[in-house]
Amino acid sequence: MTDIDTSQSGAVSDGNPGTPGTDLARHDGALPDRFENPGLPAHVHRAADDDPAAAKRAEKQVATLFGLSMLATLVFLVGYFAIRDEATFYLPGVGLAKTQNVVLGLSLGFALFFIGIGAVHWAKTLMSDEEIVEERHPQRSDDRARSAAVTTVLDGGTNAQLGRRPLILYSLGGAMGLFALPFVLQIAGSLGPVDGPEELKHTIWDLENNDGKPIRLMRDPEMTPIKLDEVTNGSVFHVMPETLQKYIDENHGVLEAKAKAAVILIRLDPNDIKVAKARDWGVDGVVAYSKICTHVGCAVGLYEQGTHHLLCPCHQSTFDLTEDCKVIFGPARRPLPQLKIQVDDAGYLVAPEGFHEPVGPSFWERKR
Ligand code: FES
């Protein structure tokens, strides 16, 4: 880069770094004499420019990369149609992953990647790399061209007889306006309260999964039934429905269902429970609540016996068991749903009905 010596040329600097003397911006647009246009660097010939064998080799390499992309796309198509939606596998560091998602993501990624590097390799080895200077021209059209364009538009309106045929003008406006309405309604509808996907309202605790019979509460993960007197004061049980395995088998291993069904079972002194409904839905102070945090769905697993608070470890939402799991702290916006429990003839705890409200995060608008 050429240094600029403004002191010798009599230039006046404005004092801003990067703004040299004003004589650089001469009105005739010419550069001062002491500047020499360095020009473009000498063109370097690549192997493929002079050697046909190297060019052929590069061509094959580019074709191979595009071929790999085609292969990856074929894997994507096969994965899309052939892999069952429920298929999963264990991915180290991630956990349980859906096979189809992984295959589709990787294959699509590789397909794009090979197209990209194929194109780059093509450009670097075979496409012309001659430097070309393209002079810019003014973007604005001259006044004649601009007024001609306006005249053309106005003539179009005149030829279409819009002014003379108001009936067509208004009916066209009506048709266009109504045509836009479905889109507006779609957008407006998506902003308002929505009911949420149906599957979020159901869990394996619904009695239809047990031919209408009450469902036993089972210790997780042992899957053994729980007697009322086994739940001592202050103890906490992590519970699953006895129908869990049957449901998973019949529904091709839907593990999300297990996540939604997690329940926490705790015994309090019945006199500590301040809400009648919460007391009535339990047995002798033993109460069951969904374990899925109503904030964004972490497992609420920390029980503070002294205060009867349930804590979510993710963002510290705190639920008060004595007040029907009301939120007393944190970002959750609604209580944990309670599962009604009873004791069956054999003395085991059962759920005589499913949850009365959706468990888990509030993905949709709710009344409370
Ligand atoms: S998921 Fe429980 S507080 Fe956020």
Tab-separated table of N, CA and C in Angstrom, residues 264 266 275 278 287-290 294 308 310 318-328 334-338:
chain	number	residue	atom	x	y	z
A	264	ILE	N	-45.998	-38.743	41.251
A	264	ILE	CA	-45.300	-38.755	42.527
A	264	ILE	C	-46.342	-38.969	43.634
A	266	ILE	N	-47.097	-39.184	47.754
A	266	ILE	CA	-46.535	-38.677	49.010
A	266	ILE	C	-47.594	-38.778	50.111
A	275	VAL	N	-56.791	-27.953	51.112
A	275	VAL	CA	-57.807	-27.908	50.054
A	275	VAL	C	-58.634	-29.194	50.107
A	278	ALA	N	-58.263	-31.746	47.274
A	278	ALA	CA	-56.992	-32.473	47.320
A	278	ALA	C	-57.063	-33.580	48.372
A	287	VAL	N	-51.403	-38.617	48.749
A	287	VAL	CA	-51.873	-37.924	47.542
A	287	VAL	C	-50.918	-38.205	46.377
A	288	ALA	N	-51.495	-38.156	45.185
A	288	ALA	CA	-50.691	-38.429	43.976
A	288	ALA	C	-50.825	-37.251	43.020
A	289	TYR	N	-49.692	-36.807	42.498
A	289	TYR	CA	-49.694	-35.688	41.549
A	289	TYR	C	-48.806	-36.032	40.349
A	290	SER	N	-49.140	-35.413	39.225
A	290	SER	CA	-48.278	-35.577	38.051
A	290	SER	C	-46.879	-35.067	38.407
A	294	THR	N	-45.242	-28.165	35.185
A	294	THR	CA	-46.131	-27.444	34.271
A	294	THR	C	-45.436	-26.250	33.610
A	308	HIS	N	-43.467	-29.225	53.028
A	308	HIS	CA	-44.379	-29.874	52.066
A	308	HIS	C	-44.310	-29.208	50.703
A	310	LEU	N	-42.831	-29.177	46.817
A	310	LEU	CA	-42.217	-29.965	45.744
A	310	LEU	C	-41.443	-28.988	44.867
A	318	THR	N	-41.791	-24.031	42.479
A	318	THR	CA	-42.076	-24.690	43.754
A	318	THR	C	-43.587	-24.828	43.915
A	319	PHE	N	-44.008	-26.040	44.258
A	319	PHE	CA	-45.436	-26.338	44.366
A	319	PHE	C	-45.737	-26.709	45.821
A	320	ASP	N	-46.845	-26.179	46.321
A	320	ASP	CA	-47.202	-26.415	47.725
A	320	ASP	C	-48.199	-27.568	47.807
A	321	LEU	N	-47.742	-28.684	48.371
A	321	LEU	CA	-48.608	-29.861	48.455
A	321	LEU	C	-49.816	-29.627	49.352
A	322	THR	N	-49.664	-28.757	50.319
A	322	THR	CA	-50.801	-28.540	51.231
A	322	THR	C	-51.896	-27.737	50.551
A	323	GLU	N	-51.575	-27.114	49.418
A	323	GLU	CA	-52.584	-26.303	48.713
A	323	GLU	C	-52.819	-26.834	47.307
A	324	ASP	N	-52.932	-28.141	47.215
A	324	ASP	CA	-53.238	-28.784	45.934
A	324	ASP	C	-52.177	-28.460	44.878
A	325	CYS	N	-50.955	-28.431	45.352
A	325	CYS	CA	-49.791	-28.200	44.472
A	325	CYS	C	-49.853	-26.866	43.744
A	326	LYS	N	-50.338	-25.861	44.440
A	326	LYS	CA	-50.339	-24.499	43.885
A	326	LYS	C	-48.892	-24.031	43.685
A	327	VAL	N	-48.656	-23.247	42.630
A	327	VAL	CA	-47.307	-22.715	42.402
A	327	VAL	C	-47.063	-21.574	43.385
A	328	ILE	N	-46.001	-21.692	44.173
A	328	ILE	CA	-45.716	-20.590	45.099
A	328	ILE	C	-44.426	-19.868	44.727
A	334	ARG	N	-49.245	-23.041	36.486
A	334	ARG	CA	-50.428	-23.735	37.005
A	334	ARG	C	-49.999	-24.885	37.900
A	335	PRO	N	-50.887	-25.328	38.776
A	335	PRO	CA	-50.527	-26.389	39.716
A	335	PRO	C	-50.259	-27.695	39.005
A	336	LEU	N	-49.589	-28.594	39.687
A	336	LEU	CA	-49.431	-29.944	39.150
A	336	LEU	C	-50.796	-30.623	39.193
A	337	PRO	N	-51.205	-31.292	38.122
A	337	PRO	CA	-52.499	-31.980	38.142
A	337	PRO	C	-52.487	-33.131	39.146
A	338	GLN	N	-53.597	-33.262	39.873
A	338	GLN	CA	-53.691	-34.341	40.865
A	338	GLN	C	-54.336	-35.566	40.236
